[in-house]
Amino acid sequence: MENYQMFFPCSSTGQSTYPFSTNTGSSNAYHNLHGESSKGFIGLGTENHHVPRDEVNKQLSQRTESFARDESDEVKPSKKKGEKKIRKPRYAFQTRSQVDILDDGYRWRKYGQKAVKNNKFPRSYYRCTYQGCNVKKQVQRLTKDEAIVVTTYEGMHTHQIEKPTDNFEHILSQMQIYTPF
DNA sequence: CGTCTTTGACCGGCGC
DNA sequence: GCGCCGGTCAAAGACG
């Protein structure tokens, strides 16, 4: 029902539009977001410029460029092997969408929501519900352009997608299957 | 009844 | 030390 226009800085075509399934009409309010590790959008992180988080926000609010990588774990304290405190790299991209929830096949549980300074929209915090998977994400809408939703991922999924029917690649493969050639 | 959201409390880092 | 701020916890509630 909803169309997402996703902007990929690495893509030559600039943007692509395709229908994702949304959970606006679904019963349970958990939502799924794309985060496939090797082939998904997060995988684009290797080609991203890495900038401080503030710069990320600045860029995201100024232009409709969509992808950024946060290397804030480089400033980790001199702690060896302690993976407790270190910040994992974060990957942000923005989506032009009317709904905040992008469904990509992963199951997320919301664990917090905070008001953001200089922004009239709250930021939502989600965690992957898969046992042992610690991937987190934030979803935030910009005051500057409320049509844009910024999603920030932290960590990599250590498991397969749980809802393959809503996976974008599955949609693509289905399109290939059902396309008469 | 289990799963997920809501929402105020709590916590740690940082600047003053 | 104190207050702000961003992030997280957890109890209670909503909803299938």
Short mmCIF file of C-alpha atoms (C1' of nucleotides) in Angstrom, two decimals:
data_model
loop_
_atom_site.label_atom_id
_atom_site.label_comp_id
_atom_site.label_asym_id
_atom_site.label_seq_id
_atom_site.Cartn_x
_atom_site.Cartn_y
_atom_site.Cartn_z
CA MET A 1 0.00 0.00 0.00
CA GLU A 2 2.87 2.27 0.64
CA ASN A 3 5.69 3.01 -1.67
CA TYR A 4 9.19 3.67 -0.46
CA GLN A 5 11.62 5.61 -2.48
CA MET A 6 15.01 4.59 -1.35
CA PHE A 7 18.04 6.56 -2.31
CA PHE A 8 21.28 4.76 -2.87
CA PRO A 9 24.32 6.95 -3.28
CA CYS A 10 26.20 4.08 -4.81
CA SER A 11 23.57 3.34 -7.35
CA SER A 12 23.91 4.87 -10.75
CA THR A 13 20.21 5.12 -11.30
CA GLY A 14 19.91 7.32 -8.29
CA GLN A 15 16.80 5.88 -6.78
CA SER A 16 14.47 3.00 -7.04
CA THR A 17 10.91 2.60 -6.04
CA TYR A 18 9.30 -0.62 -5.05
CA PRO A 19 6.54 -1.71 -2.78
CA PHE A 20 7.61 -3.01 0.55
CA SER A 21 5.10 -4.57 2.80
CA THR A 22 4.30 -2.44 5.76
CA ASN A 23 2.92 -3.34 9.09
CA THR A 24 0.64 -0.38 9.31
CA GLY A 25 -2.20 -2.76 8.82
CA SER A 26 -0.65 -5.74 10.50
CA SER A 27 -1.87 -6.81 13.84
CA ASN A 28 1.24 -7.06 15.89
CA ALA A 29 3.13 -3.85 15.91
CA TYR A 30 6.57 -5.33 15.72
CA HIS A 31 8.20 -4.31 12.54
CA ASN A 32 10.89 -5.61 10.36
CA LEU A 33 13.64 -3.74 8.71
CA HIS A 34 16.18 -4.55 6.12
CA GLY A 35 19.54 -5.41 7.51
CA GLU A 36 20.88 -8.34 5.57
CA SER A 37 24.54 -8.46 6.35
CA SER A 38 26.42 -9.44 3.26
CA LYS A 39 24.18 -8.56 0.38
CA GLY A 40 21.82 -6.11 1.92
CA PHE A 41 21.97 -2.37 2.11
CA ILE A 42 24.21 -2.58 5.10
CA GLY A 43 26.72 -4.27 2.92
CA LEU A 44 27.13 -1.00 1.13
CA GLY A 45 28.86 0.27 4.20
CA THR A 46 32.20 -0.74 2.84
CA GLU A 47 31.90 1.97 0.24
CA ASN A 48 30.75 4.63 2.57
CA HIS A 49 32.58 7.66 3.63
CA HIS A 50 33.11 7.53 7.32
CA VAL A 51 32.36 10.65 9.21
CA PRO A 52 31.59 11.54 12.80
CA ARG A 53 28.03 11.11 13.87
CA ASP A 54 27.39 14.81 14.03
CA GLU A 55 28.62 15.18 10.51
CA VAL A 56 26.33 12.38 9.51
CA ASN A 57 23.37 14.17 10.94
CA LYS A 58 24.45 17.41 9.36
CA GLN A 59 24.74 15.81 5.99
CA LEU A 60 21.53 13.94 6.34
CA SER A 61 19.67 17.08 7.16
CA GLN A 62 21.16 19.10 4.37
CA ARG A 63 20.94 16.84 1.41
CA THR A 64 18.98 13.84 0.40
CA GLU A 65 22.08 11.79 0.28
CA SER A 66 21.26 8.64 2.02
CA PHE A 67 24.13 6.67 3.37
CA ALA A 68 26.78 7.20 5.94
CA ARG A 69 29.00 5.16 8.16
CA ASP A 70 29.83 5.89 11.72
CA GLU A 71 33.25 4.75 12.84
CA SER A 72 32.83 5.93 16.37
CA ASP A 73 34.21 2.66 17.62
CA GLU A 74 37.61 3.98 16.65
CA VAL A 75 37.47 6.21 19.66
CA LYS A 76 36.97 3.30 21.95
CA PRO A 77 38.83 3.46 25.22
CA SER A 78 41.99 1.46 25.67
CA LYS A 79 40.09 -1.62 26.52
CA LYS A 80 41.34 -4.92 25.26
CA LYS A 81 38.97 -7.67 24.33
CA GLY A 82 36.27 -5.98 26.34
CA GLU A 83 33.52 -5.83 23.81
CA LYS A 84 31.25 -4.29 26.37
CA LYS A 85 31.97 -0.65 25.97
CA ILE A 86 33.09 -0.39 22.41
CA ARG A 87 30.72 1.26 20.03
CA LYS A 88 30.08 -0.72 16.96
CA PRO A 89 30.12 1.03 13.63
CA ARG A 90 26.79 2.38 12.67
CA TYR A 91 25.31 2.61 9.25
CA ALA A 92 22.71 5.18 8.42
CA PHE A 93 20.58 5.65 5.39
CA GLN A 94 17.52 7.66 4.78
CA THR A 95 14.34 6.81 3.03
CA ARG A 96 11.63 8.93 1.60
CA SER A 97 8.56 7.35 3.05
CA GLN A 98 5.27 8.21 4.58
CA VAL A 99 5.60 5.54 7.21
CA ASP A 100 8.39 5.11 9.68
CA ILE A 101 8.38 1.36 9.53
CA LEU A 102 10.21 -0.43 6.80
CA ASP A 103 9.62 -4.14 6.68
CA ASP A 104 12.58 -6.15 5.51
CA GLY A 105 12.11 -9.52 7.11
CA TYR A 106 13.82 -9.08 10.44
CA ARG A 107 11.90 -8.94 13.67
CA TRP A 108 12.52 -5.93 15.84
CA ARG A 109 11.37 -5.08 19.31
CA LYS A 110 11.05 -1.46 20.24
CA TYR A 111 12.81 -0.71 23.50
CA GLY A 112 12.76 3.02 23.73
CA GLN A 113 11.70 6.32 22.29
CA LYS A 114 13.22 9.70 23.02
CA ALA A 115 12.60 13.21 21.96
CA VAL A 116 15.47 14.59 19.94
CA LYS A 117 16.76 18.08 20.33
CA ASN A 118 16.08 20.42 17.44
CA ASN A 119 13.67 17.92 16.08
CA LYS A 120 9.98 17.75 16.63
CA PHE A 121 9.83 14.05 15.89
CA PRO A 122 10.89 11.44 18.41
CA ARG A 123 13.57 8.86 17.74
CA SER A 124 12.69 5.22 18.19
CA TYR A 125 15.08 2.52 19.32
CA TYR A 126 14.73 -1.06 18.17
CA ARG A 127 16.59 -4.27 18.84
CA CYS A 128 16.61 -7.46 16.81
CA THR A 129 14.62 -10.10 18.63
CA TYR A 130 16.63 -13.04 17.38
CA GLN A 131 18.26 -14.87 20.27
CA GLY A 132 21.87 -13.83 20.56
CA CYS A 133 21.62 -11.24 17.82
CA ASN A 134 22.43 -7.81 19.16
CA VAL A 135 21.69 -5.68 16.16
CA LYS A 136 20.12 -2.37 17.02
CA LYS A 137 18.65 0.41 15.00
CA GLN A 138 17.24 3.87 15.39
CA VAL A 139 14.51 5.40 13.33
CA GLN A 140 14.14 9.14 13.15
CA ARG A 141 12.20 11.57 11.04
CA LEU A 142 13.72 14.88 10.14
CA THR A 143 12.13 18.18 11.03
CA LYS A 144 13.70 19.74 7.98
CA ASP A 145 11.98 17.36 5.64
CA GLU A 146 9.40 15.25 7.33
CA ALA A 147 9.07 13.08 4.28
CA ILE A 148 12.46 11.59 5.06
CA VAL A 149 13.05 8.84 7.55
CA VAL A 150 16.59 8.22 8.76
CA THR A 151 17.40 4.70 9.84
CA THR A 152 20.62 3.93 11.66
CA TYR A 153 21.83 0.36 12.08
CA GLU A 154 24.33 -0.80 14.63
CA GLY A 155 25.92 -4.22 14.30
CA MET A 156 25.49 -7.09 11.94
CA HIS A 157 22.87 -9.80 11.97
CA THR A 158 24.30 -13.17 12.90
CA HIS A 159 21.44 -15.13 11.46
CA GLN A 160 19.26 -15.58 8.45
CA ILE A 161 16.27 -13.46 7.74
CA GLU A 162 13.28 -14.77 9.59
CA LYS A 163 10.54 -13.76 7.26
CA PRO A 164 11.79 -14.60 3.80
CA THR A 165 8.52 -13.69 2.13
CA ASP A 166 9.07 -10.05 2.88
CA ASN A 167 12.68 -9.96 1.99
CA PHE A 168 13.44 -7.62 -0.85
CA GLU A 169 15.61 -10.12 -2.61
CA HIS A 170 12.85 -12.64 -2.34
CA ILE A 171 10.48 -10.15 -3.87
CA LEU A 172 12.94 -9.67 -6.69
CA SER A 173 13.31 -13.38 -7.24
CA GLN A 174 9.59 -13.75 -7.21
CA MET A 175 9.29 -11.06 -9.79
CA GLN A 176 11.69 -13.00 -11.93
CA ILE A 177 9.76 -16.18 -11.35
CA TYR A 178 6.42 -14.70 -12.18
CA THR A 179 7.55 -12.60 -15.05
CA PRO A 180 6.61 -14.39 -18.25
CA PHE A 181 9.68 -14.68 -20.42
"C1'" DC B 1 -1.44 -16.08 27.13
"C1'" DG B 2 2.56 -14.76 24.66
"C1'" DT B 3 4.52 -11.10 22.18
"C1'" DC B 4 5.37 -6.51 21.44
"C1'" DT B 5 4.69 -1.32 22.65
"C1'" DT B 6 4.46 2.39 25.77
"C1'" DT B 7 6.60 5.41 28.79
"C1'" DG B 8 8.76 7.18 32.87
"C1'" DA B 9 12.83 5.99 35.44
"C1'" DC B 10 17.45 5.22 35.37
"C1'" DC B 11 22.30 5.51 33.99
"C1'" DG B 12 26.75 7.03 32.24
"C1'" DG B 13 29.30 10.54 29.79
"C1'" DC B 14 30.30 15.23 29.27
"C1'" DG B 15 30.52 20.27 29.89
"C1'" DC B 16 30.22 23.90 33.09
"C1'" DG C 1 28.85 18.35 41.94
"C1'" DC C 2 25.05 19.26 38.98
"C1'" DG C 3 22.27 19.22 35.11
"C1'" DC C 4 21.69 18.04 30.35
"C1'" DC C 5 21.53 14.56 26.89
"C1'" DG C 6 21.43 10.31 24.49
"C1'" DG C 7 20.58 5.64 25.28
"C1'" DT C 8 18.49 1.68 27.87
"C1'" DC C 9 15.56 -0.78 31.33
"C1'" DA C 10 11.47 -2.63 32.85
"C1'" DA C 11 6.75 -2.60 34.58
"C1'" DA C 12 2.43 -2.22 32.88
"C1'" DG C 13 -0.64 -2.31 29.23
"C1'" DA C 14 -2.42 -3.41 24.45
"C1'" DC C 15 -3.58 -6.66 21.22
"C1'" DG C 16 -3.81 -10.76 18.51
#
